[in-house]
Coordinates of C-alpha atoms and ligand atoms in Angstrom, one line a residue:
M1 CA 138.0 119.0 144.0
A2 CA 138.1 115.4 145.1
S3 CA 134.4 115.1 145.3
F4 CA 134.1 116.6 141.8
F5 CA 136.6 114.1 140.5
L6 CA 134.6 111.3 142.2
F7 CA 131.4 112.6 140.7
V8 CA 132.9 112.6 137.2
L9 CA 134.2 109.1 137.7
F10 CA 130.9 107.9 139.0
S11 CA 129.1 109.5 136.0
L12 CA 131.4 108.0 133.5
F13 CA 131.0 104.6 135.2
F14 CA 127.2 105.0 135.2
L15 CA 127.3 106.0 131.5
C16 CA 129.5 103.1 130.6
T17 CA 127.3 100.5 132.3
H18 CA 124.2 102.2 130.9
V19 CA 125.6 102.1 127.4
S20 CA 126.8 98.6 127.6
S21 CA 123.5 97.3 128.8
A22 CA 121.6 98.9 125.9
D23 CA 122.6 96.3 123.4
T24 CA 122.8 93.4 125.7
I25 CA 120.5 91.0 127.5
S26 CA 122.2 89.7 130.6
A27 CA 121.5 88.4 134.1
D28 CA 120.7 91.9 135.1
F29 CA 118.8 93.0 132.0
T30 CA 115.7 91.4 130.6
L31 CA 113.2 92.5 128.0
S32 CA 109.5 92.9 128.7
G33 CA 106.7 95.2 127.6
D34 CA 107.9 98.2 125.6
Q35 CA 111.6 97.7 126.5
T36 CA 114.0 97.4 123.7
I37 CA 117.7 97.0 123.1
S38 CA 119.6 98.8 120.4
S39 CA 122.8 97.8 118.6
S40 CA 125.9 99.8 119.4
G41 CA 125.9 101.8 116.1
G42 CA 122.2 102.4 116.3
T43 CA 121.3 100.4 113.2
F44 CA 119.0 97.8 114.8
K45 CA 116.5 97.5 117.6
M46 CA 115.0 94.5 119.3
G47 CA 111.9 94.0 121.4
F48 CA 108.3 93.0 121.2
F49 CA 106.4 93.9 118.1
Q50 CA 102.8 93.4 117.0
P51 CA 101.8 93.1 113.4
A52 CA 99.2 95.7 112.4
T53 CA 95.8 94.1 112.9
S54 CA 97.1 91.0 114.8
S55 CA 96.6 90.5 118.5
N56 CA 99.9 88.5 118.7
F57 CA 103.2 89.7 120.0
Y58 CA 106.6 88.5 118.8
I59 CA 110.2 89.2 119.8
G60 CA 111.7 90.8 116.7
M61 CA 114.5 92.9 115.3
W62 CA 114.0 95.9 113.1
Y63 CA 115.9 98.9 111.6
Q64 CA 116.0 101.8 114.0
Q65 CA 116.2 104.6 111.4
L66 CA 113.4 103.5 109.1
P67 CA 110.1 105.2 109.7
Q68 CA 108.1 102.1 108.9
Q69 CA 108.9 99.2 111.2
T70 CA 110.7 96.7 109.0
I71 CA 111.2 93.4 110.7
V72 CA 114.3 91.5 109.8
W73 CA 114.3 88.6 112.3
V74 CA 111.7 87.0 114.6
A75 CA 112.5 84.7 117.5
N76 CA 109.2 83.0 118.3
R77 CA 107.9 82.9 114.7
D78 CA 105.2 80.3 115.2
K79 CA 104.7 80.8 118.9
P80 CA 103.3 84.3 119.6
V81 CA 102.5 85.6 123.0
S82 CA 99.3 87.4 123.8
D83 CA 100.6 89.9 126.4
K84 CA 104.0 91.6 126.1
K85 CA 103.8 93.1 129.6
T86 CA 103.8 89.8 131.4
S87 CA 106.2 88.0 128.9
L88 CA 109.9 88.1 129.4
L89 CA 113.0 87.5 127.3
K90 CA 115.9 86.5 129.5
I91 CA 119.0 84.4 130.1
S92 CA 117.8 81.3 131.9
N93 CA 119.5 77.9 132.4
G94 CA 122.3 78.9 130.1
N95 CA 120.0 79.9 127.2
L96 CA 118.2 82.9 125.9
V97 CA 114.5 82.1 126.5
L98 CA 111.2 83.8 126.0
L99 CA 108.7 83.1 128.9
D100 CA 105.1 83.6 128.3
G101 CA 102.7 85.4 130.5
N102 CA 101.3 84.4 133.8
N103 CA 102.6 80.8 134.1
Q104 CA 106.0 81.7 132.8
T105 CA 106.1 78.8 130.4
P106 CA 109.0 78.9 127.9
V107 CA 107.7 79.5 124.3
W108 CA 111.0 79.9 122.6
S109 CA 114.6 79.2 123.5
T110 CA 118.0 79.1 121.9
G111 CA 117.8 75.4 122.8
L112 CA 121.4 74.6 123.6
N113 CA 122.2 71.6 125.7
S114 CA 124.6 72.1 128.6
S115 CA 125.1 75.7 127.6
S116 CA 126.5 78.3 129.9
A117 CA 125.3 81.5 128.2
H118 CA 126.3 84.7 130.0
D119 CA 124.7 87.3 127.8
A120 CA 123.2 88.0 124.4
V121 CA 124.4 91.0 122.3
L122 CA 122.6 92.6 119.4
Q123 CA 125.4 93.5 117.0
D124 CA 125.2 96.4 114.6
D125 CA 125.0 94.1 111.6
G126 CA 121.8 92.6 112.9
N127 CA 123.3 89.5 114.4
L128 CA 122.1 88.5 117.9
V129 CA 125.0 86.7 119.5
L130 CA 124.9 84.4 122.6
R131 CA 128.2 84.3 124.5
D132 CA 129.6 82.5 127.4
D133 CA 131.6 83.9 130.3
S134 CA 134.8 84.1 128.3
G135 CA 133.0 85.9 125.4
S136 CA 133.1 83.0 123.0
L137 CA 130.2 82.4 120.7
L138 CA 127.6 79.8 121.6
W139 CA 124.7 80.7 119.2
Q140 CA 123.9 83.4 116.7
S141 CA 120.7 84.5 114.9
F142 CA 122.6 84.6 111.6
D143 CA 122.6 80.8 111.8
H144 CA 118.9 80.8 112.3
P145 CA 117.6 83.1 109.6
G146 CA 113.9 83.9 109.1
D147 CA 112.8 85.5 105.9
T148 CA 115.6 88.1 105.7
W149 CA 119.2 87.7 104.5
L150 CA 121.1 90.6 105.9
P151 CA 124.5 91.7 104.5
G152 CA 127.2 89.7 106.2
A153 CA 125.0 86.7 106.9
K154 CA 125.7 83.4 105.1
I155 CA 123.2 80.8 103.9
R156 CA 125.4 77.7 104.0
Y157 CA 125.4 74.3 102.5
D158 CA 126.9 71.6 104.8
K159 CA 128.7 69.1 102.6
R160 CA 128.8 66.5 105.4
T161 CA 125.1 66.4 106.2
K162 CA 124.1 67.5 102.7
K163 CA 121.8 70.0 104.2
S164 CA 121.3 73.7 103.6
Q165 CA 120.3 76.6 105.8
R166 CA 117.1 78.1 104.6
L167 CA 115.4 81.5 104.3
T168 CA 111.6 80.9 104.8
S169 CA 108.9 83.3 103.9
W170 CA 106.3 84.5 106.4
T171 CA 102.9 82.8 106.1
G172 CA 101.2 86.1 105.5
V173 CA 102.1 89.8 105.9
E174 CA 101.0 89.7 109.5
D175 CA 101.9 86.2 110.3
P176 CA 105.7 85.5 110.7
S177 CA 105.2 81.7 111.1
P178 CA 107.2 79.8 108.4
G179 CA 105.3 79.9 105.1
L180 CA 105.5 77.7 102.0
F181 CA 108.4 79.4 100.1
S182 CA 112.1 78.9 100.9
L183 CA 115.5 79.7 99.5
E184 CA 118.4 77.3 100.0
L185 CA 121.8 76.5 98.6
D186 CA 122.4 73.1 96.9
E187 CA 125.3 70.9 96.2
S188 CA 125.9 72.4 92.7
T189 CA 126.5 75.9 94.3
A190 CA 123.2 77.2 93.0
Y191 CA 120.5 78.8 95.2
K192 CA 117.0 77.6 94.5
I193 CA 113.6 78.5 95.6
L194 CA 111.3 75.7 96.7
W195 CA 107.6 75.5 97.3
N196 CA 106.7 73.4 100.4
G197 CA 110.3 72.3 100.8
S198 CA 110.4 70.2 97.7
T199 CA 109.0 71.7 94.4
Q200 CA 111.7 73.9 92.8
Y201 CA 110.5 76.8 90.7
W202 CA 113.6 79.1 90.4
S203 CA 117.4 78.6 90.5
S204 CA 120.2 81.1 90.4
G205 CA 122.3 78.7 88.4
P206 CA 125.7 77.6 89.8
W207 CA 128.2 80.1 91.0
N208 CA 130.7 80.9 88.3
P209 CA 134.1 81.6 89.8
Q210 CA 135.4 83.3 86.7
S211 CA 132.7 85.9 86.3
K212 CA 131.9 85.9 90.0
L213 CA 128.2 85.7 89.2
F214 CA 125.5 83.1 89.4
D215 CA 124.9 81.8 85.9
S216 CA 121.2 82.7 85.7
V217 CA 121.5 86.1 87.4
P218 CA 123.4 88.3 84.9
E219 CA 121.9 91.3 86.6
M220 CA 124.5 90.9 89.3
R221 CA 127.0 92.5 87.0
L222 CA 125.2 95.8 87.1
N223 CA 125.8 95.9 90.8
Y224 CA 127.8 98.8 92.3
I225 CA 126.7 98.8 96.0
F226 CA 127.4 95.2 97.0
N227 CA 130.6 93.2 97.5
Y228 CA 129.8 89.6 96.7
S229 CA 131.8 86.5 97.6
F230 CA 131.4 82.8 97.4
F231 CA 133.3 80.4 99.8
S232 CA 133.8 76.7 99.4
N233 CA 136.0 74.1 101.1
A234 CA 135.7 70.5 101.9
T235 CA 133.1 70.9 104.6
E236 CA 130.9 73.7 103.5
S237 CA 130.0 76.4 100.9
Y238 CA 128.2 79.6 101.2
F239 CA 127.6 82.9 99.5
T240 CA 127.7 86.2 101.3
Y241 CA 127.5 89.9 100.4
S242 CA 128.3 93.2 102.1
I243 CA 127.5 96.8 101.3
Y244 CA 130.4 99.0 100.4
N245 CA 128.8 102.1 101.9
K246 CA 127.3 101.4 105.4
A247 CA 125.0 104.4 105.0
N248 CA 122.9 102.5 102.5
I249 CA 120.5 100.0 103.9
S250 CA 119.7 96.8 101.9
R251 CA 118.2 93.4 102.6
L252 CA 117.2 90.3 100.7
V253 CA 113.8 88.8 101.6
M254 CA 112.1 85.5 100.8
D255 CA 108.8 87.3 100.4
V256 CA 105.3 86.1 101.1
S257 CA 104.8 86.5 97.4
G258 CA 107.2 83.6 96.8
Q259 CA 109.7 85.9 95.2
I260 CA 113.1 86.8 96.6
R261 CA 113.3 90.6 96.7
Q262 CA 116.3 92.7 97.3
S263 CA 115.2 96.1 98.5
S264 CA 117.3 99.1 99.4
W265 CA 117.0 102.4 101.2
L266 CA 119.7 104.5 99.6
N267 CA 121.3 107.8 100.6
N268 CA 119.5 107.8 103.9
N269 CA 116.3 108.6 102.0
N270 CA 113.5 106.7 103.5
Q271 CA 112.0 105.6 100.2
R272 CA 112.3 101.9 99.7
N273 CA 113.4 100.7 96.2
L274 CA 112.8 97.3 95.0
F275 CA 116.2 96.6 93.6
W276 CA 115.7 93.2 92.1
S277 CA 113.3 90.3 92.4
Q278 CA 113.0 86.7 91.1
P279 CA 111.2 85.0 89.6
R280 CA 110.3 88.1 87.7
Q281 CA 106.6 87.3 87.1
Q282 CA 104.4 86.6 90.0
C283 CA 102.6 83.8 88.3
L284 CA 105.9 81.9 87.9
V285 CA 105.8 81.3 91.6
Y286 CA 104.7 77.7 92.0
S287 CA 101.2 77.4 93.2
Y288 CA 101.0 81.0 94.3
C289 CA 97.3 80.9 94.3
G290 CA 96.9 77.6 96.2
S291 CA 94.6 74.8 95.2
F292 CA 92.2 75.6 92.4
G293 CA 93.3 79.3 92.5
I294 CA 94.2 80.8 89.1
C295 CA 97.1 83.1 88.7
S296 CA 96.8 85.7 86.0
S297 CA 99.3 88.5 85.4
K298 CA 96.5 90.7 84.1
S299 CA 94.3 90.6 87.1
Q300 CA 94.5 92.5 90.4
P301 CA 95.1 90.7 92.7
F302 CA 96.9 88.1 90.6
C303 CA 94.9 85.3 92.2
Q304 CA 91.3 84.6 91.4
C305 CA 89.0 81.7 92.1
P306 CA 87.2 80.0 89.2
R307 CA 83.5 80.4 89.0
G308 CA 81.7 78.2 91.5
F309 CA 84.7 78.5 93.9
R310 CA 85.5 81.0 96.7
P311 CA 88.7 81.7 98.7
K312 CA 89.1 79.1 101.4
S313 CA 90.0 81.8 103.9
Q314 CA 88.7 85.3 102.9
K315 CA 90.7 86.7 105.9
D316 CA 94.0 85.3 104.6
W317 CA 93.1 86.2 101.1
D318 CA 92.6 89.9 102.1
L319 CA 96.0 89.8 103.8
K320 CA 97.6 88.6 100.5
D321 CA 98.1 85.0 101.7
Y322 CA 96.6 83.0 98.8
S323 CA 98.3 79.7 99.7
A324 CA 95.1 78.1 101.0
G325 CA 93.6 78.5 97.6
C326 CA 89.9 78.1 96.7
V327 CA 87.2 75.7 97.6
R328 CA 83.9 74.9 96.0
K329 CA 80.9 76.9 97.0
T330 CA 78.9 73.7 96.9
E331 CA 80.5 70.4 98.0
L332 CA 80.8 67.9 95.3
Q333 CA 78.4 65.1 95.6
C334 CA 78.8 62.0 93.6
S335 CA 75.8 59.8 93.8
R336 CA 72.9 58.7 91.7
G337 CA 70.7 61.6 90.7
V338 CA 73.2 64.3 91.5
V339 CA 74.4 66.1 88.4
N340 CA 78.0 67.2 88.0
Q341 CA 79.2 69.3 85.1
F342 CA 82.5 70.6 83.9
L343 CA 83.5 74.2 83.8
P344 CA 85.9 74.9 81.0
L345 CA 88.9 77.1 81.8
T346 CA 90.4 78.1 78.5
N347 CA 94.0 79.0 77.7
V348 CA 95.5 77.9 80.9
K349 CA 98.8 76.2 81.8
L350 CA 97.8 72.7 82.9
P351 CA 98.5 71.8 86.6
D352 CA 101.3 69.3 86.8
I353 CA 100.2 66.4 89.0
L354 CA 98.1 64.3 86.7
E355 CA 97.3 60.9 85.4
V356 CA 97.3 59.9 81.8
W357 CA 94.1 57.9 81.5
G358 CA 94.7 56.7 78.0
I359 CA 94.6 57.6 74.3
T360 CA 91.0 58.4 73.4
S361 CA 88.8 61.0 72.0
F362 CA 87.7 64.2 73.7
S363 CA 84.1 63.0 74.4
I364 CA 85.2 59.7 75.9
C365 CA 87.7 61.5 78.0
G366 CA 84.9 63.7 79.4
S367 CA 82.5 60.9 80.1
A368 CA 85.3 58.8 81.7
C369 CA 86.0 61.7 84.1
L370 CA 82.3 62.2 84.8
G371 CA 81.9 58.5 85.6
N372 CA 84.8 58.5 88.2
C373 CA 84.0 60.3 91.4
S374 CA 87.6 60.9 92.2
C375 CA 88.2 62.7 88.9
M376 CA 88.4 66.4 89.7
A377 CA 89.3 67.7 86.3
Y378 CA 90.3 66.6 82.8
A379 CA 91.9 67.9 79.7
H380 CA 92.3 66.5 76.3
D381 CA 95.6 66.8 74.5
E382 CA 94.7 67.1 70.8
S383 CA 98.1 66.5 69.3
S384 CA 98.6 63.1 71.0
N385 CA 94.8 62.4 71.5
R386 CA 95.6 61.7 75.2
C387 CA 93.1 62.0 78.0
L388 CA 94.6 63.7 81.1
M389 CA 92.9 63.5 84.5
W390 CA 93.4 65.0 87.9
T391 CA 92.3 63.0 90.9
K392 CA 93.5 65.4 93.6
D393 CA 93.2 69.1 94.1
V394 CA 94.8 71.0 91.3
F395 CA 97.7 73.3 92.0
N396 CA 99.6 75.9 90.0
L397 CA 96.9 77.0 87.6
Q398 CA 98.0 79.8 85.4
Q399 CA 95.9 81.9 83.0
F400 CA 97.7 82.7 79.8
E401 CA 97.2 86.0 78.1
E402 CA 94.9 86.2 75.1
D403 CA 97.6 86.5 72.5
Y404 CA 99.4 83.4 73.8
S405 CA 98.2 80.3 72.1
E406 CA 100.1 77.5 73.9
G407 CA 97.4 77.2 76.6
N408 CA 95.1 74.3 77.0
T409 CA 91.5 74.0 78.3
L410 CA 91.0 72.4 81.6
Y411 CA 87.6 71.1 82.5
L412 CA 86.9 71.4 86.2
R413 CA 84.2 69.3 87.9
L414 CA 81.5 71.4 89.5
S415 CA 78.2 70.7 91.1
A416 CA 75.6 71.6 88.5
S417 CA 74.1 74.2 90.8
D418 CA 77.4 76.2 90.7
M419 CA 77.6 76.1 87.0
P420 CA 77.2 79.5 85.3
S421 CA 74.0 79.0 83.2
S422 CA 76.2 80.7 80.6
S423 CA 74.3 80.2 77.4
T424 CA 70.9 81.3 78.6
S425 CA 72.1 84.2 80.8
G426 CA 74.4 85.3 78.0
K427 CA 71.4 85.4 75.6
S428 CA 69.1 87.2 77.9
N429 CA 71.9 89.6 78.7
K430 CA 72.3 90.3 75.1
A431 CA 68.6 90.7 74.7
V432 CA 68.5 93.2 77.5
I433 CA 71.4 95.2 76.1
F434 CA 69.8 95.1 72.6
G435 CA 66.5 96.2 74.1
A436 CA 68.2 99.0 76.0
V437 CA 70.0 100.2 72.8
L438 CA 66.8 100.0 70.8
G439 CA 65.0 101.9 73.5
S440 CA 67.5 104.7 73.7
L441 CA 67.7 104.9 70.0
G442 CA 64.0 105.3 70.0
A443 CA 64.1 108.0 72.6
I444 CA 66.7 109.9 70.6
A445 CA 64.6 109.7 67.5
L446 CA 61.6 111.0 69.3
V447 CA 63.6 114.0 70.6
L448 CA 65.0 114.7 67.2
L449 CA 61.5 114.6 65.7
A450 CA 60.2 117.0 68.3
V451 CA 63.1 119.3 67.7
I452 CA 62.5 119.2 63.9
I453 CA 58.8 120.0 64.4
M454 CA 59.6 122.8 66.7
L455 CA 62.1 124.3 64.3
R456 CA 59.7 124.1 61.4
Y457 CA 57.0 125.6 63.5
C458 CA 59.3 128.5 64.5
R459 CA 60.5 129.1 61.0
R460 CA 56.9 129.2 59.7
K461 CA 56.0 131.6 62.5
R462 CA 59.0 133.8 61.7
M463 CA 58.3 133.8 58.0
R464 CA 54.7 134.8 58.8
G465 CA 56.1 137.5 61.1
E466 CA 58.4 138.8 58.4
K467 CA 55.5 138.9 56.0
S468 CA 53.4 140.8 58.4
D469 CA 56.4 143.1 59.1
G470 CA 56.5 143.7 55.3
T471 CA 52.9 144.4 55.2
L472 CA 53.2 146.9 58.0
Ligands
NAG1 C1 120.0 68.2 123.3 O1 119.8 66.9 123.9 C2 118.7 66.2 123.5 C3 118.6 64.9 124.3 O2 119.7 64.7 125.1 C4 118.8 65.9 122.0 O3 117.6 65.3 121.6 C5 118.9 67.2 121.3 O4 119.1 67.0 119.9 C6 120.1 68.0 121.8 N1 120.1 69.3 121.2 C7 121.1 69.9 120.7 C8 121.0 71.3 120.1 O5 122.2 69.4 120.7
NAG2 C1 103.4 70.2 102.1 O1 104.1 69.0 102.3 C2 103.7 68.2 103.4 C3 104.5 67.0 103.5 O2 105.8 67.3 103.4 C4 102.2 67.9 103.2 O3 101.7 67.2 104.3 C5 101.4 69.1 103.0 O4 100.1 68.8 102.8 C6 102.0 70.0 101.9 N1 101.2 71.2 101.8 C7 100.5 71.6 100.8 C8 99.9 72.9 100.9 O5 100.4 70.8 99.8
NAG3 C1 134.7 92.1 99.8 O1 134.5 91.0 100.6 C2 135.6 90.2 100.9 C3 135.1 88.9 101.6 O2 134.1 89.2 102.5 C4 136.6 90.9 101.6 O3 137.8 90.1 101.8 C5 137.0 92.2 100.8 O4 137.9 93.0 101.5 C6 135.8 93.0 100.5 N1 136.1 94.1 99.5 C7 135.8 95.4 99.8 C8 136.3 96.3 98.7 O5 135.2 95.7 100.7
NAG4 C1 135.9 75.1 106.0 O1 135.8 76.5 106.5 C2 135.2 76.6 107.8 C3 135.2 78.1 108.1 O2 134.3 78.8 107.2 C4 136.1 75.9 108.8 O3 135.4 75.9 110.1 C5 136.2 74.4 108.4 O4 137.1 73.8 109.3 C6 136.8 74.4 107.0 N1 136.9 73.0 106.6 C7 138.1 72.5 106.1 C8 138.0 71.0 105.7 O5 139.1 73.2 105.9
NAG5 C1 125.1 105.2 99.3 O1 125.3 106.1 100.3 C2 126.3 107.1 100.0 C3 126.4 108.1 101.2 O2 125.2 108.4 101.7 C4 126.0 107.9 98.8 O3 127.0 108.8 98.4 C5 125.8 106.9 97.6 O4 125.4 107.5 96.5 C6 124.7 105.8 98.1 N1 124.3 105.0 97.0 C7 125.1 104.0 96.4 C8 124.4 103.2 95.3 O5 126.2 103.7 96.8
NAG6 C1 88.9 56.3 89.3 O1 90.2 56.8 89.0 C2 91.2 56.4 89.8 C3 92.4 57.0 89.4 O2 92.7 56.9 88.1 C4 91.3 54.9 89.8 O3 92.3 54.4 90.7 C5 89.9 54.3 90.1 O4 90.0 52.9 90.0 C6 88.8 54.8 89.2 N1 87.6 54.4 89.7 C7 86.7 53.9 88.9 C8 85.4 53.4 89.5 O5 86.9 53.7 87.7

């Protein structure tokens, strides 16, 4: 009886310590290789992951229930390790640190000075919390968001330092290092999306305390799964949201596409729904296609390189990272005897960093650009007779649709060897097509003629036959 009681006690004790270690990294429990920790409610998992075709490993956090690994947070975003078996995530010198491979060099750390961290707990809301001996909070992953805004997290604006926390996109679908697009809160209580930390291309509009919506996001009114709230006092402001029903999974991502996307997995069904995204049109994302890339909502993919250009990195381009843009197939040379020409791109939105050269005619504008080696492109504004020139790489080119007449023509400088010999090849193409059509028409006519002759022959033969029948 006593030994049975002891056995039960021991089992319970074992179970307890086992369960409590499953969501915690501590002095006795480190992460390496295929080991993972899981949050207490079973929502999130954390461990090493490897993007599909990449050879890199990262410490990340993902949903336990979803069939497709969906990463919500990455520790060592821009410092991957190459071998998960020899790498180690552990509590060391009062911090949570990731040690790399053979020489055990730290590649990532929570970076607290004079910290006395005791353990790190993965909570069921997806927050990784570093605690000291007494259990008080030292550091939390919610304060260091990656590209994902989980329910319960806050993206804060600090009124004293006038700085905001940021969501930052991945560089590419397989590269979690910080990309060019970010979401942050500003002084006016509006969230805005920036390109390269400075160029704003979308804003939520300020928070409206009456309607409890952001002014430029009226869709928020249609919501029935989220509980929104906005907080502001003398030192900080932030927006946060929660989900009424915990069974529904949802997250907001600063996507590699430069859009913010709220996606949900409702009713425990594993189908992902794109709930909402902004800006609505892909081509409204600033410089989505990088330098010299053209964004067109009609093309697939949205980004194309102009004639005479190719993707700067075909590998990134194939992985949907267009940010490096396009480069000339032939380097521009600008010396005596080398011919440069201009490729007209019609009905485009003009790139916005430009120099106004002066008020002059179209042809003078063109020859001025041709005569200045630093002139990459020009356009002539007919209404004001102004000559516009671009002396740096051009960004944010958008192709308008055919029925939209507000576009301009941009003339891009190209080496003559890259110019499409448009007029002649066009003519010869037409000639070939014309010839082909003529040829096939001729063939059809010949066949028809043959058929007619055959029919006539047959009829005559038949008539003769009938006659002979009659005579018989
Ligand atoms: C830690 O201390 C170093 C130098 O003493 C300082 O540069 C750094 O900003 C400190 N870091 C934090 C998180 O306080
Ligand atoms: C982004 O901005 C930095 C300076 O803040 C600049 O050095 C870098 O070239 C910019 N990137 C692009 C793609 O323009
Ligand atoms: C909505 O969120 C606020 C603040 O986070 C909270 O006080 C409130 O109880 C929540 N409402 C519901 C219905 O969950
Ligand atoms: C503002 O709220 C935060 C908690 O969200 C608190 O830490 C801070 O002390 C508050 N500031 C003021 C001036 O009340
Ligand atoms: C959320 O989950 C609950 C329970 O699974 C379900 O009844 C509800 O329809 C789901 N969807 C929304 C939008 O709340
Ligand atoms: C070329 O254009 C740039 C920018 O407008 C200007 O600074 C430079 O002086 C020009 N060079 C010549 C040779 O005109």
